[in-house]
mmCIF file of C-alpha atoms in Angstrom:
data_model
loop_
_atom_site.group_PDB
_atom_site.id
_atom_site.type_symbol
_atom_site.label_atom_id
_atom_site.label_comp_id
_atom_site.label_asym_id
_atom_site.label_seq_id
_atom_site.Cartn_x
_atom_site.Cartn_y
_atom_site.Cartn_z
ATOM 1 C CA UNK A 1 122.577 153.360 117.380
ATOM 2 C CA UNK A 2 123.380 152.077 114.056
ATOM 3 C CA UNK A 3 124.476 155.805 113.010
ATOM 4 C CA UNK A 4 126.763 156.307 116.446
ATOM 5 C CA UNK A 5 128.403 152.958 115.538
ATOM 6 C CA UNK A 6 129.089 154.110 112.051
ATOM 7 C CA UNK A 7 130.745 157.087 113.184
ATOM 8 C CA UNK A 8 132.848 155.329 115.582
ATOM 9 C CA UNK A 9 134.066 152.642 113.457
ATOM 10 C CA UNK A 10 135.365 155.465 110.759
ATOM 11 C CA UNK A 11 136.651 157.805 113.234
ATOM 12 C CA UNK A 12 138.862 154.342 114.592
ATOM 13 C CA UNK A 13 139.514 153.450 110.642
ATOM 14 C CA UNK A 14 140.072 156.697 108.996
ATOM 15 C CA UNK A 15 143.606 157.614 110.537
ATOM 16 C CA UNK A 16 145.760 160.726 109.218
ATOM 17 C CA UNK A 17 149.322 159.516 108.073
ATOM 18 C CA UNK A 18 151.262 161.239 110.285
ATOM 19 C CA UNK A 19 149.441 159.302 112.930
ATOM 20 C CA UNK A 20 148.930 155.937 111.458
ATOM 21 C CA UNK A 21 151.091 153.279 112.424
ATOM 22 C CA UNK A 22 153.946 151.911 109.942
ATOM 23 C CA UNK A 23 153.902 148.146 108.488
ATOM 24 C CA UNK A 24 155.221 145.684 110.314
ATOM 25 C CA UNK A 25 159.005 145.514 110.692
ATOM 26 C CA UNK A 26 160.900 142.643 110.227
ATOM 27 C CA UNK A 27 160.673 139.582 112.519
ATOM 28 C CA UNK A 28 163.883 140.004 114.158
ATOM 29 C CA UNK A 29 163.012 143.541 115.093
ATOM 30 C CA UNK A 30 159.920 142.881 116.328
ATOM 31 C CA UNK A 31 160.607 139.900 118.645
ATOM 32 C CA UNK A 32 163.735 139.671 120.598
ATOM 33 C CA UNK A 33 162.885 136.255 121.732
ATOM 34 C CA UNK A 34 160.487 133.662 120.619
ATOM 35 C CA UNK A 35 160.782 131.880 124.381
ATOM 36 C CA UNK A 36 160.067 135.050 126.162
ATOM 37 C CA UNK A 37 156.874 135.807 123.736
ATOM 38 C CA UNK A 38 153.078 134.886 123.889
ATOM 39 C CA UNK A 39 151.434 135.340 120.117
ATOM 40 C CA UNK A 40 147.690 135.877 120.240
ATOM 41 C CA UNK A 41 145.737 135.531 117.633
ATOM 42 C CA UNK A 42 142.370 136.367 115.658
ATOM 43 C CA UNK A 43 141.430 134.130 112.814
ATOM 44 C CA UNK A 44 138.304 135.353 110.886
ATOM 45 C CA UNK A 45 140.255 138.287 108.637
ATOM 46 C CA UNK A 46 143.314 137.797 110.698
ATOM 47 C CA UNK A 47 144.930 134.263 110.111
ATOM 48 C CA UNK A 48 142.057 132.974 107.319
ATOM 49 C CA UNK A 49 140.599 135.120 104.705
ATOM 50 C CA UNK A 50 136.904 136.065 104.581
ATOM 51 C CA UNK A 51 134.453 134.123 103.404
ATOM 52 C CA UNK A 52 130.700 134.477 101.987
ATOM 53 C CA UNK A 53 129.975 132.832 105.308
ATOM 54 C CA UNK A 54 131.279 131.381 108.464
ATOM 55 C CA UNK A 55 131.209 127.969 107.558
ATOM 56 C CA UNK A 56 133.343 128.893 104.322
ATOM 57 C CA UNK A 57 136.645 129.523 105.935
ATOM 58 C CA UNK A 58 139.395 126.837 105.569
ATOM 59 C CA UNK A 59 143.125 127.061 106.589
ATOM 60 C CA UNK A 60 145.426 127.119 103.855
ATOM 61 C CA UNK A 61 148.480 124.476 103.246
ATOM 62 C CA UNK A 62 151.061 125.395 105.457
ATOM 63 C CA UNK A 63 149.431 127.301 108.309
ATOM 64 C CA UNK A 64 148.745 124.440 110.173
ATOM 65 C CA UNK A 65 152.343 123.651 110.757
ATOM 66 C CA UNK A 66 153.523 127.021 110.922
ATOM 67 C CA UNK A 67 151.178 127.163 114.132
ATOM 68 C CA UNK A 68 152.167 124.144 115.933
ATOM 69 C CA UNK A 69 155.742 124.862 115.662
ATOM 70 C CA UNK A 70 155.546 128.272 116.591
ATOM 71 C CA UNK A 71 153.667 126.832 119.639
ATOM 72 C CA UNK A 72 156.644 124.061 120.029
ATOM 73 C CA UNK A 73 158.868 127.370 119.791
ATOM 74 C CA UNK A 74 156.672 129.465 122.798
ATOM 75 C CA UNK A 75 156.380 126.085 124.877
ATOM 76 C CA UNK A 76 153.002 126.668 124.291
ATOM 77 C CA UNK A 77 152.364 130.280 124.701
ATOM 78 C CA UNK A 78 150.315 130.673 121.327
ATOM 79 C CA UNK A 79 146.405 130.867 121.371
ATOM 80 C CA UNK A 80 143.494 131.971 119.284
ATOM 81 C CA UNK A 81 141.691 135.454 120.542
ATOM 82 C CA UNK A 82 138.296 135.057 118.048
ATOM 83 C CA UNK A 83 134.263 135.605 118.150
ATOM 84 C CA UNK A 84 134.332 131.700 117.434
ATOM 85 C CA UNK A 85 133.041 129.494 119.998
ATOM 86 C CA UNK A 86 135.528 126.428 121.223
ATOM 87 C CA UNK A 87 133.338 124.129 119.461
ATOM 88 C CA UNK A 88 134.211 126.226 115.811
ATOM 89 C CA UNK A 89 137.715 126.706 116.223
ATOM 90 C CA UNK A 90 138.399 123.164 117.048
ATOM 91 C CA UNK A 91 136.447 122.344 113.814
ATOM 92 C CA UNK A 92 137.776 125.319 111.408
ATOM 93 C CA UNK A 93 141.660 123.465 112.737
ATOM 94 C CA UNK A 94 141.102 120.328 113.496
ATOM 95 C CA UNK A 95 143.136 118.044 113.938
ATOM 96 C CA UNK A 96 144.633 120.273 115.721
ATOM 97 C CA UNK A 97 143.849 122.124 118.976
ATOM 98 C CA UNK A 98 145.403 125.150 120.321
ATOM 99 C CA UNK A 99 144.858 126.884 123.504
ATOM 100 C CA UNK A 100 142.180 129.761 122.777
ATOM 101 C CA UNK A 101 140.303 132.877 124.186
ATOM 102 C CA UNK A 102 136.357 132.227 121.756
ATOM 103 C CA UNK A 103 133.169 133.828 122.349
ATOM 104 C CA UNK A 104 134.715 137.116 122.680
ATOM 105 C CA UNK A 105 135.805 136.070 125.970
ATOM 106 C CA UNK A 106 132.992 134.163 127.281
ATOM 107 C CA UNK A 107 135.350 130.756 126.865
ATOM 108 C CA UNK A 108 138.781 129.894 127.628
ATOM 109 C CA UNK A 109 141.002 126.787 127.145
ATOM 110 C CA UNK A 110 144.530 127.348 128.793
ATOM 111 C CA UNK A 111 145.342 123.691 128.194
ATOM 112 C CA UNK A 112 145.164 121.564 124.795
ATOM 113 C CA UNK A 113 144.300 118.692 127.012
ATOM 114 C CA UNK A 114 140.814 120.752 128.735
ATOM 115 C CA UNK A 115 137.958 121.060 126.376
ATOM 116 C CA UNK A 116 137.396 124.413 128.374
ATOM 117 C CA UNK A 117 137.941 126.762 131.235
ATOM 118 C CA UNK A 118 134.926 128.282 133.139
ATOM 119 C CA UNK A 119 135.020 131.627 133.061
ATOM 120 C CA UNK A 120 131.338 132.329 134.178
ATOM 121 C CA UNK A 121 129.859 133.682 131.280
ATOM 122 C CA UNK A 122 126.108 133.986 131.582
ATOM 123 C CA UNK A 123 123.716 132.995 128.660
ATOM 124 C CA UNK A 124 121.481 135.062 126.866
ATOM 125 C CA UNK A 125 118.040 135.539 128.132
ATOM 126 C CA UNK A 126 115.581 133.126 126.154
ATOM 127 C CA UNK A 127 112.832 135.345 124.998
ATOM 128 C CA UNK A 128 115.724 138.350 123.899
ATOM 129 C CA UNK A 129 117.240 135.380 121.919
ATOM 130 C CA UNK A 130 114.133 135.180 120.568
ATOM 131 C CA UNK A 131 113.797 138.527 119.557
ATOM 132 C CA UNK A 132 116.767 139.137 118.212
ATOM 133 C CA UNK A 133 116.859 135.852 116.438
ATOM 134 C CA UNK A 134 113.377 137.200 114.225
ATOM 135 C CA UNK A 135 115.181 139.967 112.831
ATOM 136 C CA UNK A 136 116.796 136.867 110.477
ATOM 137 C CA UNK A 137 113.582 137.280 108.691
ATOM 138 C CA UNK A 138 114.489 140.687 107.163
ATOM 139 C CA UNK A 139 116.348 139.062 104.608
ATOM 140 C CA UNK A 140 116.563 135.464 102.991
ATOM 141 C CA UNK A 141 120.912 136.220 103.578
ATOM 142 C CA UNK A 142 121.132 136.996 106.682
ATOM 143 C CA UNK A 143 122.732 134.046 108.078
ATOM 144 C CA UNK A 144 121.885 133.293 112.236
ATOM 145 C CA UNK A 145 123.932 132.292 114.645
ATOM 146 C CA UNK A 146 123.328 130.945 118.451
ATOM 147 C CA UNK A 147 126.521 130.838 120.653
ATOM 148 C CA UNK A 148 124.349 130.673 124.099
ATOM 149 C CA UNK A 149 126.404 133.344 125.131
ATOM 150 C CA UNK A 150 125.416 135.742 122.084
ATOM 151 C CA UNK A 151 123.937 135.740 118.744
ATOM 152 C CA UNK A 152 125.199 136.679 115.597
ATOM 153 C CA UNK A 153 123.523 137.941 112.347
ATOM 154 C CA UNK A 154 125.784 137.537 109.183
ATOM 155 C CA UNK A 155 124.773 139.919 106.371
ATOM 156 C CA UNK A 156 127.797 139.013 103.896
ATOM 157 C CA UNK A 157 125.136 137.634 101.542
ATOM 158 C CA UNK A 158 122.871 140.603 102.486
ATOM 159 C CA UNK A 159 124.316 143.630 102.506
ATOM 160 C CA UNK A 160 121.665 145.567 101.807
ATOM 161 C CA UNK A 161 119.817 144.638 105.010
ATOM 162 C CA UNK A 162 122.756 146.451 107.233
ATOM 163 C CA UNK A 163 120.560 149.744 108.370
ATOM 164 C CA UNK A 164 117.759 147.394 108.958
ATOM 165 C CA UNK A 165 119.398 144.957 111.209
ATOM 166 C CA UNK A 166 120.932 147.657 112.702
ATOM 167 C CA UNK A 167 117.226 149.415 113.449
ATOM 168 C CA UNK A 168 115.693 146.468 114.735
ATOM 169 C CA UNK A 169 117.936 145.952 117.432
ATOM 170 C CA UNK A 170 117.753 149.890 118.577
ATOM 171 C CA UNK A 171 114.227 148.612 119.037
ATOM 172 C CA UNK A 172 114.647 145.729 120.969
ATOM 173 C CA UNK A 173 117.485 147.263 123.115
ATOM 174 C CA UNK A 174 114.831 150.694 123.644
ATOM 175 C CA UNK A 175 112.248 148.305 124.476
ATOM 176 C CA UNK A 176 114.500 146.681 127.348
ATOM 177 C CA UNK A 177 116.598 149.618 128.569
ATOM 178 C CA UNK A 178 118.025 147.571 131.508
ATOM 179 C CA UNK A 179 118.890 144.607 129.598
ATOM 180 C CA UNK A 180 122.750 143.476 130.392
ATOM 181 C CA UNK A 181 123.666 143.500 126.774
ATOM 182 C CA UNK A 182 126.070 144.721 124.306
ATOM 183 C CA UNK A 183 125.988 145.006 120.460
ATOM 184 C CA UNK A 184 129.558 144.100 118.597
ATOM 185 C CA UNK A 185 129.257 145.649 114.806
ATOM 186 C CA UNK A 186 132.071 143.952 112.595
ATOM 187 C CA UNK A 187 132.374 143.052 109.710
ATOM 188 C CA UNK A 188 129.293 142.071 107.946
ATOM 189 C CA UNK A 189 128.214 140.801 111.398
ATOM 190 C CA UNK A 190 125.840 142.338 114.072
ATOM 191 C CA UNK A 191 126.653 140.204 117.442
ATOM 192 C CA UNK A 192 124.893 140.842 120.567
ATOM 193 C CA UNK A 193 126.190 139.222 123.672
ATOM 194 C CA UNK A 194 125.564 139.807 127.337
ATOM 195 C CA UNK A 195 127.701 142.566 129.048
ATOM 196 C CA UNK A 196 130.468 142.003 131.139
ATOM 197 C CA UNK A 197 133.276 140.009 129.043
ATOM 198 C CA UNK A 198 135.212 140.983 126.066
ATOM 199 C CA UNK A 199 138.249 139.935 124.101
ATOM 200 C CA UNK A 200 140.371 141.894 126.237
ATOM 201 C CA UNK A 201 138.833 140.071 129.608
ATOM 202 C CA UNK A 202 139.755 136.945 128.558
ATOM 203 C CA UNK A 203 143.143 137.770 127.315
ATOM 204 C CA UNK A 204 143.886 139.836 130.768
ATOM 205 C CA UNK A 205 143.010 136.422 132.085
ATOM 206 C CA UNK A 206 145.274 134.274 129.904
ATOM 207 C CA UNK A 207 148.113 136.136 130.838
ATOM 208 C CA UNK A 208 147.640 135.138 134.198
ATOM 209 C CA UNK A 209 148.562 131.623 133.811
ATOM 210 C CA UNK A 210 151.373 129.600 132.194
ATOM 211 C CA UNK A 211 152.777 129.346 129.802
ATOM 212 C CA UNK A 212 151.739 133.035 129.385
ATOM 213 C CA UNK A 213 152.648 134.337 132.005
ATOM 214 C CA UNK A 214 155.682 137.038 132.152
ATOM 215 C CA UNK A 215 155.957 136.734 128.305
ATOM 216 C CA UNK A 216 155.583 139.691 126.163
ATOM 217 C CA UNK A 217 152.224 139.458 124.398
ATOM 218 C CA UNK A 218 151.850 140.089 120.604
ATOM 219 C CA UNK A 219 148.407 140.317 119.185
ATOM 220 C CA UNK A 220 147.314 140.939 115.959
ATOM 221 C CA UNK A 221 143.551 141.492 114.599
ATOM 222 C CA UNK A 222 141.289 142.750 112.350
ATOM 223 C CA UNK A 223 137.804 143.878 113.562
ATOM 224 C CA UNK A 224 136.376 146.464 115.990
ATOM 225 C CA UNK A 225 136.053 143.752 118.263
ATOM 226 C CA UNK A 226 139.786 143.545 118.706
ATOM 227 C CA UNK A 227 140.258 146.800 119.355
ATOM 228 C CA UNK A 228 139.994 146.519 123.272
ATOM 229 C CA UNK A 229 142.616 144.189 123.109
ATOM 230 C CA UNK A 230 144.834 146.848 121.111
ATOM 231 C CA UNK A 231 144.156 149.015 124.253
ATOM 232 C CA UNK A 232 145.226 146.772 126.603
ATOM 233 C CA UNK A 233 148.777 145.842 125.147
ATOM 234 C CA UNK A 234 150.450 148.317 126.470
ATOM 235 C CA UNK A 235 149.153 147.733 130.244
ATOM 236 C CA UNK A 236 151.410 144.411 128.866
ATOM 237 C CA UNK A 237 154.321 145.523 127.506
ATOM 238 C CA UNK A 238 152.778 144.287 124.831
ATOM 239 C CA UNK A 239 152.669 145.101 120.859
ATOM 240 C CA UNK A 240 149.785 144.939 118.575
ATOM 241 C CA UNK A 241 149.028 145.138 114.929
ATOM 242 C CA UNK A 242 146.255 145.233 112.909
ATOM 243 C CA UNK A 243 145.240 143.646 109.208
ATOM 244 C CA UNK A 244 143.102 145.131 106.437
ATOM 245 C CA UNK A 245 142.930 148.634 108.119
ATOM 246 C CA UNK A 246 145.644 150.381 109.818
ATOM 247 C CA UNK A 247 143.848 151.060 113.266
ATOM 248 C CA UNK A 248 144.856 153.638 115.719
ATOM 249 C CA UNK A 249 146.867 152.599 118.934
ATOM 250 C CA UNK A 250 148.838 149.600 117.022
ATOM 251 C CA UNK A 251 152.211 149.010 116.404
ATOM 252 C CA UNK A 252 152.070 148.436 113.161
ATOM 253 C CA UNK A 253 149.677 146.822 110.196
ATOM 254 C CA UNK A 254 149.199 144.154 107.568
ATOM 255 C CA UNK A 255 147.717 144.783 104.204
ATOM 256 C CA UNK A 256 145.469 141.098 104.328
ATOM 257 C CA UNK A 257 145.694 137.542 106.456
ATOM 258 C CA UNK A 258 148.187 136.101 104.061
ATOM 259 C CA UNK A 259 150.662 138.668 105.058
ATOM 260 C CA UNK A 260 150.127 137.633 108.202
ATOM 261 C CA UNK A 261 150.784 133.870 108.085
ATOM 262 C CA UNK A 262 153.785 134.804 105.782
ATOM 263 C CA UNK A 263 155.039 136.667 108.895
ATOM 264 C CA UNK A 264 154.413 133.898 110.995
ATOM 265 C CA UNK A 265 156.406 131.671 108.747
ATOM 266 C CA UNK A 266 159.242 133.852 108.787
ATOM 267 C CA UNK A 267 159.172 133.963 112.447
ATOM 268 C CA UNK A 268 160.209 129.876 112.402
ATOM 269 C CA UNK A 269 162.922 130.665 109.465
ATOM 270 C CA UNK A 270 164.747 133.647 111.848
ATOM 271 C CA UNK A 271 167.425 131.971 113.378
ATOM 272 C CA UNK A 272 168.728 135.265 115.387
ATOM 273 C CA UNK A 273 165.084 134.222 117.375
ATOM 274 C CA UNK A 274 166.283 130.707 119.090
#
């Protein structure tokens, strides 16, 4: 499995330039109208640089208020499309608390004032949790992580232990065939969550409800993971944009996160967008 992943990921990555998308244009090209917009977000890679580890990641001065006024500017129609459970993002940002799509779409908040929405996503079985948690004990850096809904094994500190983390769940999956699971490679993270819900259910379902809805969705991410939202943009009317890698199907790309958040700024300091 580990090898069919592999492939995929560099067919996805390794784009010809005659097809790869150009850098992002200016602002006021890009987005007629900040009122008629919704700007989704991913954070790890996208908004925050990468870390050793989860837990490392911190927003940098200014971000914080770039965000809330861009959500002042969208009446609200900003929200963070990330891995993250609720419970992380609201710690990674806090104070502050923005409407979100976490647990690659296993959890929803369409209101600051909800803790969350139910979107019915069904918990892991115990004893495959229990499984997959043991392969942790391949190497003393691979860093666990229990969502309910999924697990994640870090490897940033581990590198070295990619094929084998990779191997061991081939095993587990072959040993349970029927299971209702699927495996998310990114990067320097092997996540397993049940079947059924990805990024690109949950943001389908965002944009069903105000103050999304009838706005023009811009996302922007960095990992495989995000790449079913790319797909889905379009259905959308809808632009998309990648960071780190310049991935096929987007509008456009960004060299690293603080390109990003400098585009974001510069969103606020375009008056043609009021």
């Amino acid at each position: 499995m580990k090898s069919e992943l592999a492939e995929l990921d560099q067919k996805r990555t390794m784009v010809d330039d005659d097809e790869a998308p150009d850098a992002v244009p200016v602002p006021h090209a890009l987005v007629p109208h900040l009122g008629e917009t919704a700007i989704l977000l991913d954070i790890d890679g996208t908004l925050l640089d990468l870390m050793p580890t989860p837990r490392e990641v911190w927003v940098p001065p200014g971000l914080s208020e770039t965000l809330n006024r861009l959500t002042e500017r969208t009446s609200g129609a900003l929200a963070m499309v990330s891995g993250r459970s609720l419970n992380d993002i609201d710690l990674i940002f806090a104070p502050d608390v923005f409407r979100a799509v976490a647990g690659h779409g296993a959890e929803m908040r369409l209101s600051v004032d909800n803790e969350a929405d139910d979107v019915h996503a069904p918990p892991l079985d115990k004893e495959l949790k229990r499984r997959l948690a043991a392969i942790a004990k391949l190497s003393p850096g691979i860093l666990l992580e229990d969502k309910g809904y999924s697990l994640a094994l870090h490897y940033r500190l581990a590198p070295h232990a990619e094929k084998a983390i990779y191997e061991a769940v081939s095993l587990i999956r072959a040993d349970l065939p029927n299971a209702p699971i699927e495996v998310l490679p990114g990067k320097f993270v092997c996540e397993i969550k049940h079947s059924g819900f990805t990024k690109a259910t949950g943001v389908r379902e965002l944009m069903k409800h105000e103050p999304f809805k009838g706005r023009r969705p811009i996302f922007i991410g960095d990992d495989v993971t995000d790449e079913t939202v790319f797909a889905i943009m379009p259905d959308m009317n809808g632009l998309s944009f990648s960071v780190g890698r310049r991935a096929m199907g987007v509008n456009g790309h960004f060299d690293a996160p603080n390109d990003v958040r400098a585009f974001l700024a510069r969103l606020l300091d375009d008056t043609r967008l009021e």
